[in-house]
XYZ file of C-alpha atoms in Angstrom:
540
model
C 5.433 -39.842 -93.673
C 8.266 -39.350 -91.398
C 6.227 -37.259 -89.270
C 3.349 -39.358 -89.195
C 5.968 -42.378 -88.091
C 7.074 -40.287 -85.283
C 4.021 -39.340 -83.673
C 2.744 -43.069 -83.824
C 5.993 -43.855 -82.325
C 4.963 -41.270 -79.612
C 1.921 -42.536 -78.823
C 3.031 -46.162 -79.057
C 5.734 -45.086 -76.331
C 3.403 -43.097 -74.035
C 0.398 -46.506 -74.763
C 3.257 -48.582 -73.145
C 4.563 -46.207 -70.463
C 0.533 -46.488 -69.217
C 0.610 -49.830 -69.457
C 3.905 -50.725 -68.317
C 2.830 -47.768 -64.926
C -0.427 -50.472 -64.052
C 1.090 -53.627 -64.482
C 3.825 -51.869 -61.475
C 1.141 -50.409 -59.355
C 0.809 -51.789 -55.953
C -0.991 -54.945 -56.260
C -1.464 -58.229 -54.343
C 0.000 -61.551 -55.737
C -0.381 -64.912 -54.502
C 3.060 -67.238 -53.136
C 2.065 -70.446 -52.161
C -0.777 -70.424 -49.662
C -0.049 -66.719 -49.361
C -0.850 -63.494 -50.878
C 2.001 -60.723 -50.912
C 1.782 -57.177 -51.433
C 4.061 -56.008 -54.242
C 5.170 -52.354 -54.048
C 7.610 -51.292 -57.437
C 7.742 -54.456 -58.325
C 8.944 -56.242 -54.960
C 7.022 -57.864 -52.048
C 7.060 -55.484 -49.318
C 5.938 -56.087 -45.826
C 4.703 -53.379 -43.661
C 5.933 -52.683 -40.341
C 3.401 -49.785 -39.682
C 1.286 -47.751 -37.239
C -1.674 -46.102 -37.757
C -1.998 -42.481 -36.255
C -4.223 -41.045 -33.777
C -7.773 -39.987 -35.741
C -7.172 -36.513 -35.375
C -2.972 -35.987 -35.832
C -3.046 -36.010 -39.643
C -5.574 -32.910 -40.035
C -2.528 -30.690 -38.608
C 0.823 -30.510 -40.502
C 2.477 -28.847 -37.943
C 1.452 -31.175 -35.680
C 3.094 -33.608 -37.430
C 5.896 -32.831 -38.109
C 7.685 -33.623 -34.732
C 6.138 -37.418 -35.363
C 8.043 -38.632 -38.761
C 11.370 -38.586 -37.043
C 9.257 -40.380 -34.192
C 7.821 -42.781 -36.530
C 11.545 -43.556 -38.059
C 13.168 -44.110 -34.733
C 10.352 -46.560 -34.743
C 11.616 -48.242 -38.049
C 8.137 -48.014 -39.232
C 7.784 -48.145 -42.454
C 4.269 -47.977 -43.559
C 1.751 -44.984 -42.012
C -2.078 -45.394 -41.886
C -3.039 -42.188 -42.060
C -6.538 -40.756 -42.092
C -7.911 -38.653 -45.222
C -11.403 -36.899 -43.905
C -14.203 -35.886 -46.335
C -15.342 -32.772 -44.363
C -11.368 -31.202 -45.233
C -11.345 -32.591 -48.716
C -14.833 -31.646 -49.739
C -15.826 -28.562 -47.193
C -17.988 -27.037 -49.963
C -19.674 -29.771 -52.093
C -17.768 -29.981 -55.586
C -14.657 -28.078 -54.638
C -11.871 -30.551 -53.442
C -8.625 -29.179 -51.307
C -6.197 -31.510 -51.318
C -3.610 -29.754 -49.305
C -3.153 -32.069 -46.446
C -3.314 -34.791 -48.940
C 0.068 -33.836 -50.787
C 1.478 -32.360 -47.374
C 0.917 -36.655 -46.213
C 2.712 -38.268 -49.225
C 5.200 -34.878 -49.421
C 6.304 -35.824 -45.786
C 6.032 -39.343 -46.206
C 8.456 -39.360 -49.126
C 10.902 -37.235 -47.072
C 11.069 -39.938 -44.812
C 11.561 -42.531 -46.262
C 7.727 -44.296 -45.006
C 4.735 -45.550 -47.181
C 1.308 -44.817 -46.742
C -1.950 -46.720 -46.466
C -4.880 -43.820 -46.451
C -7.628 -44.145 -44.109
C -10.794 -43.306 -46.210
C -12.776 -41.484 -43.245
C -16.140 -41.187 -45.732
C -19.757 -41.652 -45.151
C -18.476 -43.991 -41.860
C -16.186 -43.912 -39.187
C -16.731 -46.099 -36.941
C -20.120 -46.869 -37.434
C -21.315 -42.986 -37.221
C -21.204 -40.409 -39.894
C -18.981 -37.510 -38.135
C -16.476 -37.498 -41.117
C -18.926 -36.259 -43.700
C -19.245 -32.707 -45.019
C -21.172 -29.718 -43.071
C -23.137 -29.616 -46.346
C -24.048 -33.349 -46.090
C -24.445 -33.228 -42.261
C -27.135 -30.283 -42.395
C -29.338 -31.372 -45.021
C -31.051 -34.435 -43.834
C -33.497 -34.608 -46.115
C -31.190 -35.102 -49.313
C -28.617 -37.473 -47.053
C -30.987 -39.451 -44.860
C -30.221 -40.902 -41.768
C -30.268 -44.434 -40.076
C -33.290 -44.318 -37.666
C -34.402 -46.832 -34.606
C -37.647 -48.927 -34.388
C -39.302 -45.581 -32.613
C -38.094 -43.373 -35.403
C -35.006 -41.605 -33.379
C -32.622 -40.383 -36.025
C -29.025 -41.138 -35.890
C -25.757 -39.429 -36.496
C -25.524 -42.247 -39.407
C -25.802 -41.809 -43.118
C -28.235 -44.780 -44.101
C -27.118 -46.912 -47.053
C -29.891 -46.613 -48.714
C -29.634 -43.087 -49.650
C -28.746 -42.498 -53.266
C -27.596 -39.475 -52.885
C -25.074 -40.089 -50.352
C -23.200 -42.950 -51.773
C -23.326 -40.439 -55.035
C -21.310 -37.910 -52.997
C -18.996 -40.651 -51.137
C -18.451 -41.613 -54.471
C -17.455 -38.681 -56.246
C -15.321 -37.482 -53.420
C -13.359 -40.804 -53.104
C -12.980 -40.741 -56.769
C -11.762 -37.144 -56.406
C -8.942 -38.392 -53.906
C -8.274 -41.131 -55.856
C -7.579 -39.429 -59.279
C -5.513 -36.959 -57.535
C -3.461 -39.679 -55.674
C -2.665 -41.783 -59.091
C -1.834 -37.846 -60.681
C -0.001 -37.152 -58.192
C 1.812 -40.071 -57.081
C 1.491 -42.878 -59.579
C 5.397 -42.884 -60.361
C 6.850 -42.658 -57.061
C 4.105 -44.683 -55.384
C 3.952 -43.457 -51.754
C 0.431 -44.926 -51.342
C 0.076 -48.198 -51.470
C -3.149 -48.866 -50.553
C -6.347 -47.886 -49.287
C -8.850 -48.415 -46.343
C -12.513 -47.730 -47.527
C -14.469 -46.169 -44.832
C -13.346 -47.098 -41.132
C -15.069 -50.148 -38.895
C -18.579 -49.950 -40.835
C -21.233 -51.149 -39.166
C -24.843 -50.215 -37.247
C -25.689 -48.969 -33.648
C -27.649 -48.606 -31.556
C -29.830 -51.534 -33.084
C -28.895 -54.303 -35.588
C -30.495 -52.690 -39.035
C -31.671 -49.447 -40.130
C -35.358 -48.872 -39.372
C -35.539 -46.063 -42.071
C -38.672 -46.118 -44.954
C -35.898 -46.672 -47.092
C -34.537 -49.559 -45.021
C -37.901 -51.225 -44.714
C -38.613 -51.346 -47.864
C -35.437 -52.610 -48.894
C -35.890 -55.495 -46.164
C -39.481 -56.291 -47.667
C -37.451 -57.048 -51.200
C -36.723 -60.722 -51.871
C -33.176 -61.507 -51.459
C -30.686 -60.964 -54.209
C -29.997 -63.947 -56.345
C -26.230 -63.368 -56.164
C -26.171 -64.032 -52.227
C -28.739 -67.069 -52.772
C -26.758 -68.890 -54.904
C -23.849 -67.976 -52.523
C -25.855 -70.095 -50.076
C -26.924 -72.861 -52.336
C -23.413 -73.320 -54.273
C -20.859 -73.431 -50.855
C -23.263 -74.751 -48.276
C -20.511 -76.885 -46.299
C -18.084 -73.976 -46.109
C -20.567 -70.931 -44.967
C -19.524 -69.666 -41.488
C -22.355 -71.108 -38.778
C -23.863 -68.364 -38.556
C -25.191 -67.563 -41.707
C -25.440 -71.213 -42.447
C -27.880 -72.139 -39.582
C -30.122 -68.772 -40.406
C -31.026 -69.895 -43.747
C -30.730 -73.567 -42.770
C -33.277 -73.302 -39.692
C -35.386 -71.557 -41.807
C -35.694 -74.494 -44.612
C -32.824 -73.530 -46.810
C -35.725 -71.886 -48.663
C -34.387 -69.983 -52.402
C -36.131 -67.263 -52.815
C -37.932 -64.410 -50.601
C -37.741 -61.420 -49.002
C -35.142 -61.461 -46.431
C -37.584 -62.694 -43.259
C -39.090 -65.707 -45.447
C -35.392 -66.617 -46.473
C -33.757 -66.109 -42.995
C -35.997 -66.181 -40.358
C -37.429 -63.234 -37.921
C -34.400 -62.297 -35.416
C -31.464 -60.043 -34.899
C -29.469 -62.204 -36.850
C -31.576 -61.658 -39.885
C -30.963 -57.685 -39.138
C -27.377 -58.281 -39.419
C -27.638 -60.047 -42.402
C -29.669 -57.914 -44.277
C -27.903 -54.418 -43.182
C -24.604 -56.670 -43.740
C -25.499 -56.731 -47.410
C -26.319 -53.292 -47.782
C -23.054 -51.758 -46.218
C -21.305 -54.149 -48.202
C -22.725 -52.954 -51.485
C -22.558 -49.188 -50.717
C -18.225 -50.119 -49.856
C -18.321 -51.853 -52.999
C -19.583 -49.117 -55.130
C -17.103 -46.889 -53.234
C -14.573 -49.153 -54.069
C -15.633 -49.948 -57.827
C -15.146 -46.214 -58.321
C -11.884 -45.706 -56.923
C -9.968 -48.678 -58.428
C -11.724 -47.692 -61.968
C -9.730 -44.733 -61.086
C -6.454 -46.311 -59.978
C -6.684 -50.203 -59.057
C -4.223 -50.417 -55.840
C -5.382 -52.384 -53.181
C -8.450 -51.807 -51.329
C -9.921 -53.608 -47.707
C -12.237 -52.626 -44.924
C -11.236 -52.877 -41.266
C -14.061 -54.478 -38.488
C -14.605 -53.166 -35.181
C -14.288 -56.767 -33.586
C -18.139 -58.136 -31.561
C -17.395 -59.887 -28.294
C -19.009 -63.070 -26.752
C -22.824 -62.770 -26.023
C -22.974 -59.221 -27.120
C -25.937 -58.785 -29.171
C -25.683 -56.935 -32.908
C -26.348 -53.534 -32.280
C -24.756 -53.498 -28.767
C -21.559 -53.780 -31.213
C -21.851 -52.370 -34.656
C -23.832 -54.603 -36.501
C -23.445 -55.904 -39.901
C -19.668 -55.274 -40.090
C -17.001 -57.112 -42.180
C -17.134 -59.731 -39.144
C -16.462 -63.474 -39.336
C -19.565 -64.499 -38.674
C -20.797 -62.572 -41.557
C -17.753 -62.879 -43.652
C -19.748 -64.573 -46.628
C -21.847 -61.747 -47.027
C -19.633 -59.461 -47.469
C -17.568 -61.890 -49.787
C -20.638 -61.900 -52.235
C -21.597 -58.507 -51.580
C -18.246 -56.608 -51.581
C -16.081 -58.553 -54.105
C -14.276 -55.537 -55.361
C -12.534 -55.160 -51.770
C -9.213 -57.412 -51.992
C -9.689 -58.523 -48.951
C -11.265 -57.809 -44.822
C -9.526 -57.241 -41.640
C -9.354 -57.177 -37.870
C -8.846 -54.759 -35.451
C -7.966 -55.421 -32.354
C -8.968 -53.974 -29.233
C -9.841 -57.510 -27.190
C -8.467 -60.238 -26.543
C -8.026 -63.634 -28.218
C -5.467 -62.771 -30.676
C -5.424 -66.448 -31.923
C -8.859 -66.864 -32.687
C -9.902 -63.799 -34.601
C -6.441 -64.386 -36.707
C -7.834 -67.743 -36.957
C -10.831 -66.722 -38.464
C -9.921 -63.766 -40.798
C -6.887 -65.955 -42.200
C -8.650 -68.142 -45.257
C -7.749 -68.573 -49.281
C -9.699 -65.581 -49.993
C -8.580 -63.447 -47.452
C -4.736 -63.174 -46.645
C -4.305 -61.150 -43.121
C -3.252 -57.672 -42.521
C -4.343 -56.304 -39.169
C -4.138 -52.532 -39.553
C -5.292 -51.924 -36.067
C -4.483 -52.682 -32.523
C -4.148 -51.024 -29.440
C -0.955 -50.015 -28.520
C 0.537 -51.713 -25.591
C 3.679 -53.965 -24.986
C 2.342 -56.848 -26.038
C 2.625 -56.127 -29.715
C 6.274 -56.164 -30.186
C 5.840 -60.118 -29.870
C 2.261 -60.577 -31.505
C 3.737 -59.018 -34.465
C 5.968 -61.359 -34.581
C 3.179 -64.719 -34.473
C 1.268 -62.601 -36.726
C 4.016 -62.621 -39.724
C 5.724 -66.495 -38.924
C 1.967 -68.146 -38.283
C -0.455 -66.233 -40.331
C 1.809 -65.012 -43.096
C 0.314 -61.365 -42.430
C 1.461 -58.919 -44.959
C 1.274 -56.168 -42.310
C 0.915 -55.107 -38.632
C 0.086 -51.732 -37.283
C -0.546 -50.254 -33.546
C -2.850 -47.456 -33.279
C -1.871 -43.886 -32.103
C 1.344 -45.127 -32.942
C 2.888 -41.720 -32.435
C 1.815 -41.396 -28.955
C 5.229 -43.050 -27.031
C 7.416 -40.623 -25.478
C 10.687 -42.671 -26.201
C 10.264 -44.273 -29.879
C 13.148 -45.592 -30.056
C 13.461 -47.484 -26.766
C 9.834 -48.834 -27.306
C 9.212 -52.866 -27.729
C 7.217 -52.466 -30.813
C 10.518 -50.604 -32.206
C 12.453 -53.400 -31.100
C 10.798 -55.551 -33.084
C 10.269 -53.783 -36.091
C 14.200 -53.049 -36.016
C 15.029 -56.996 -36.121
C 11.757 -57.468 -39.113
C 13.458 -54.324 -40.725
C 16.085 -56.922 -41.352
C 14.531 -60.008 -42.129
C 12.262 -58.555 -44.257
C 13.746 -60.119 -47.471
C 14.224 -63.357 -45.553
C 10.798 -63.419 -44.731
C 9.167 -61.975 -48.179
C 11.431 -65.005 -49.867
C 9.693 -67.429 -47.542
C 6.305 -66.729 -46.985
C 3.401 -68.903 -47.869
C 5.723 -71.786 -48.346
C 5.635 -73.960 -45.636
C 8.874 -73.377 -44.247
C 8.151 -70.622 -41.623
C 5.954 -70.533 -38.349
C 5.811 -68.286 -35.071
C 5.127 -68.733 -31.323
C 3.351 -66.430 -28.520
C 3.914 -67.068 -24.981
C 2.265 -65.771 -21.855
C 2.060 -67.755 -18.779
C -1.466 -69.446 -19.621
C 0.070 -70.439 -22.663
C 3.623 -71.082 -21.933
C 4.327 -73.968 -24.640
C 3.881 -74.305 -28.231
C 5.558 -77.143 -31.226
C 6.576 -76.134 -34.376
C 7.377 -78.892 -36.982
C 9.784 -77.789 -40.118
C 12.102 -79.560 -42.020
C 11.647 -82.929 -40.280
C 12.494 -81.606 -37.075
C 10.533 -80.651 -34.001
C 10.691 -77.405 -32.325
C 9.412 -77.733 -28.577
C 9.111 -73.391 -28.154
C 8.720 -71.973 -24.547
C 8.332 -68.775 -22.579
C 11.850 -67.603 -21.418
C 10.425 -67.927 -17.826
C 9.575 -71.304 -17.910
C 13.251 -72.314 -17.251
C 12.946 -70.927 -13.742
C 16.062 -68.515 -13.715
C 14.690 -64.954 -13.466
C 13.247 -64.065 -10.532
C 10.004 -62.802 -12.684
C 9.636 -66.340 -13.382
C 7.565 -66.585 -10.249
C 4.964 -63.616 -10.492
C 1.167 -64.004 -11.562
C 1.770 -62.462 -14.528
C 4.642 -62.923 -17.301
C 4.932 -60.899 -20.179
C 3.608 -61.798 -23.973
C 6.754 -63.103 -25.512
C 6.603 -64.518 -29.092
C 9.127 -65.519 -32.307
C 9.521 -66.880 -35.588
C 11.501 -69.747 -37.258
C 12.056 -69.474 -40.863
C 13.849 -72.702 -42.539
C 16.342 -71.833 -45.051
C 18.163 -75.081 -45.607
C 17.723 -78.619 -44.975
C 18.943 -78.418 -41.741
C 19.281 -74.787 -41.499
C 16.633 -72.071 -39.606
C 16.646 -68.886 -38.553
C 14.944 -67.821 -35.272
C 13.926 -63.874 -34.476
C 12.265 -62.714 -31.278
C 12.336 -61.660 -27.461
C 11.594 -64.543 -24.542
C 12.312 -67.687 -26.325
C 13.823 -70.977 -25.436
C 14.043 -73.639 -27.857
C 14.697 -77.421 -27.518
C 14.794 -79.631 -30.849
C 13.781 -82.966 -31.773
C 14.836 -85.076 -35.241
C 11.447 -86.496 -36.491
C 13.370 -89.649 -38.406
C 13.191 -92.493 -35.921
C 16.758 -93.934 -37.166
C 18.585 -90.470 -35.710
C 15.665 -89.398 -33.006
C 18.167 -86.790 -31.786
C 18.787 -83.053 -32.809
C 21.815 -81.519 -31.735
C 23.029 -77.505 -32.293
C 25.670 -77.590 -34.790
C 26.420 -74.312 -35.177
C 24.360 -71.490 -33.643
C 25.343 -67.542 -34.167
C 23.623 -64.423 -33.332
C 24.235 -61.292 -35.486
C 22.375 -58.599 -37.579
C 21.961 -58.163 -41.873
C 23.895 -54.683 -42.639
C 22.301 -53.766 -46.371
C 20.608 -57.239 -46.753
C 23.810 -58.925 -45.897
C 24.173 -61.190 -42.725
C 26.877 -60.072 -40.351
C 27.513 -62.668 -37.588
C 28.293 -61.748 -33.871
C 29.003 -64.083 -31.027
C 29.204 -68.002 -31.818
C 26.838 -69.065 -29.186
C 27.891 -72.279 -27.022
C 28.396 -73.385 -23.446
C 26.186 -71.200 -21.081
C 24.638 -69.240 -23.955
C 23.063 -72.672 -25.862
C 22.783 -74.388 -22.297
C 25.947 -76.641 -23.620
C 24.106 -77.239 -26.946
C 20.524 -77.947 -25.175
C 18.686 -75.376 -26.283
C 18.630 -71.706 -28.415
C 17.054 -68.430 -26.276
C 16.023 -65.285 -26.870
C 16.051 -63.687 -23.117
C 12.967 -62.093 -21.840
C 13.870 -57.805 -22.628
C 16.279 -59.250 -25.650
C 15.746 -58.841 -29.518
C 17.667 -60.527 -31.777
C 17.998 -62.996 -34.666
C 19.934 -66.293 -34.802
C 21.300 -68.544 -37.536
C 20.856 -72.273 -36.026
C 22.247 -75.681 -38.186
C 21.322 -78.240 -36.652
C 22.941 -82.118 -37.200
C 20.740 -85.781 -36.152
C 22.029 -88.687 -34.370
């Protein structure tokens, strides 16, 4: 009997130990209008950079990067895993550079998101297997309206989301075996920019007779049940065509390259999902797919059609729900408006890709204050020669130390950013019944930059963190304040220090006044200056 007791006690211990290890995986969880990503228990927010698509397949070659990448204060990797390494003979799975990745990552100190480079990578199929490349006729490909074959796995082929999926289940097993406890990787990027070239849909056998099938009901009652809120796109497609409920997907859309979109849109989407219902069965961390951003009056297929875009963000929504959520990357302009689109209820923002330029170091900051982005990474961030004299490492060295300031705060209401360039040299920030009038640096006329064509991106955030206390991070800032209560119209500095946290603890420097505050007229951040500053503020 005593026996008996003990090995029930056994397994009751090792039932709750499994238990107790998935409620702590990585997971996202919603504050305020927000959603956080919790790593051991904590929000964390990630400071990352993505590396170049080939650097991971080398160790070696690595190895000089992670002190690189800590000079950087990055703290979060995207890092590439390819099927063709993993699987090079179908059924046997290497996962070498796998555990050399977290092994290295652990040393220093970084997290990982893992780049699932799968039956996509950016739009074509050059990740896959030898074995899966070769034999065409058991892993079809997309083909154009003449019948050209592409380098592109279609997604109708049953046997290739079958191998995608047992491969990706393969990684995944191995990464919650292998790393479940110390949690290294915290998430996962299905596939890489998905999406269809050089036309809008696959003209395949397979893809034609998938397009003569009448819509799923799932996606039509999508339609019918959030009319007012689909994106235009999709809304005037089905609209135009007399809202119609039921068809194949030319009766229900109309005949055009939008209809393409929307139909291969579906497809990829389902063939992620699967992908992505296998893995988290596996181990549930967070999952997303990235979108090669389209550009104005570019046709679909001229960019790679049927992506995770906005315009098609609903059908993915219905079609992919397992994903936790879609994002951007950037390699365009209008930083603004895509953010604007991607950030929505459903969809908190991460953007785990943008070119890697200058810029940055202040558009992470709008990105975090503004959009409440869990997460910002440049791309081939290991390409800089000096690491640790780079912007982007400027910044990340002041949001290495606001981190908790700004995990406490987000989705709350209390925190908002600015980005300046000289098109767009003004911005006004309301908090805390006060008004925030936020310029570019130059725009007070002192630095003999001030007059050139071109001024840098400059950019902040203001977190409030009392009733009349806020705390202001960023490079090329100059900030005048207003009271919003018409008895005491005026704002005045009160008290205004820079200074750094040392071990989550705020160390004040200089007491800024006379010609640092402009005799208590305003609070800057010089242009080629990062810093933080604690500002109280009084009315009269």
């Amino acid at each position: 009997m005593i026996r008996l007791y003990s090995l029930f006690s056994v397994l009751f211990l090792a039932i709750s130990a499994v238990a107790q290890s998935s409620i702590n995986l990585p997971h996202l969880q919603k504050q305020g209008s927000t959603s956080q990503l919790i790593v051991s228990g904590k929000p964390f927010l990630m400071l990352g950079g993505e590396l170049g698509n080939s650097s991971a397949s080398d160790m070696e070659y690595m190895k000089p990067i992670w002190p690189k990448l800590q000079q950087m204060h990055v703290n979060t990797v995207l890092a590439p895993i390819y099927w063709e390494l993993l699987e090079p003979q179908e059924g046997k799975f290497d996962f070498t550079l796998v555990d050399e990745l977290v092994k290295d990552a652990r040393q220093h100190q970084i997290k990982l998101v893992l780049l699932w480079f799968g039956s996509w990578k950016n739009s074509m199929s050059c990740y896959v297997p030898a074995w899966v490349k070769t034999d065409t006729k058991r892993f079809p490909r997309v083909q154009t309206k003449a019948g050209k074959a592409v380098e592109i796995l279609t997604p109708f082929g049953k046997n290739s989301l079958d191998a995608d999926i047992k491969a990706f289940s393969a990684l995944m097993r191995h990464i919650r075996e292998t790393d479940e406890r110390q949690q290294t990787v915290i998430m996962i990027q299905v596939e890489n920019e998905i999406g269809m070239l050089p036309e809008a849909r696959d003209h395949s056998a397979l893809a034609n007779t998938a397009f003569d099938q009448p819509v799923p009901k799932s996606l039509i009652q999508h339609l019918q049940t959030n009319k007012a809120a689909l994106a235009p796109a999709v809304r005037s497609a089905w609209q135009t065509n007399g809202a119609k409920t039921s068809g194949n997907w030319e009766a229900v859309f109309g005949k055009s390259l939008s209809t393409d979109e929307i139909f291969i849109a579906w497809h990829l989407a389902q063939y992620a999902n699967r992908v992505t219902e296998a893995g988290k069965g596996i181990y549930p961390i967070p999952m997303f797919v990235n979108a090669a951003l389209n550009r104005p009056n570019v046709k679909p297929g001229d960019y790679p059609s049927g992506g995770p875009l906005p315009h098609i963000i609903d059908i993915w929504k219905v079609g992919a729900p397992t994903l936790d959520f879609l994002s951007p990357d950037f390699y365009n302009p209008d930083f603004n408006y895509w953010n604007d689109l991607y950030s929505r209820p459903d969809n908190p923002l991460f953007i785990p890709e943008i070119r890697f330029e200058p810029a940055n170091a202040a558009r992470v900051f709008y990105a975090i204050g503004h959009y409440d982005a869990m997460g910002f990474s440049p791309f081939s961030i290991e390409s800089t020669d000096k690491p640790a004299e780079g912007p982007i490492a400027k910044s990340y060295h002041v949001l290495t130390q606001l981190s908790p300031t700004i995990l406490a705060h987000q989705g709350k209401g209390v925190m908002n950013g600015m980005l300046f360039d000289k098109k767009m040299a003004i911005d006004t920030v309301h908090l805390g019944g006060y008004t925030f009038i936020c310029k570019h640096d130059y725009t007070l006329g002192w630095s003999p930059k001030a007059k050139e064509d071109e001024w840098p991106t400059t950019g902040g955030l203001i977190i409030q963190t009392g009733p009349n206390d806020f705390t202001i991070a960023g490079s090329g800032i100059v900030i005048t304040c207003l009271s919003d209560q018409p008895q005491t119209p005026n704002a005045g500095i009160l008290q205004l220090d820079e200074g750094h946290y040392v071990d989550g603890k705020w160390k004040p420097g200089r007491r800024l006044n006379g010609d640092q505050d402009h005799q208590g007229r305003h609070i800057r951040i010089p242009v080629g200056d990062y810093g933080i500053q604690k500002l109280t503020l009084y009315r009269f």
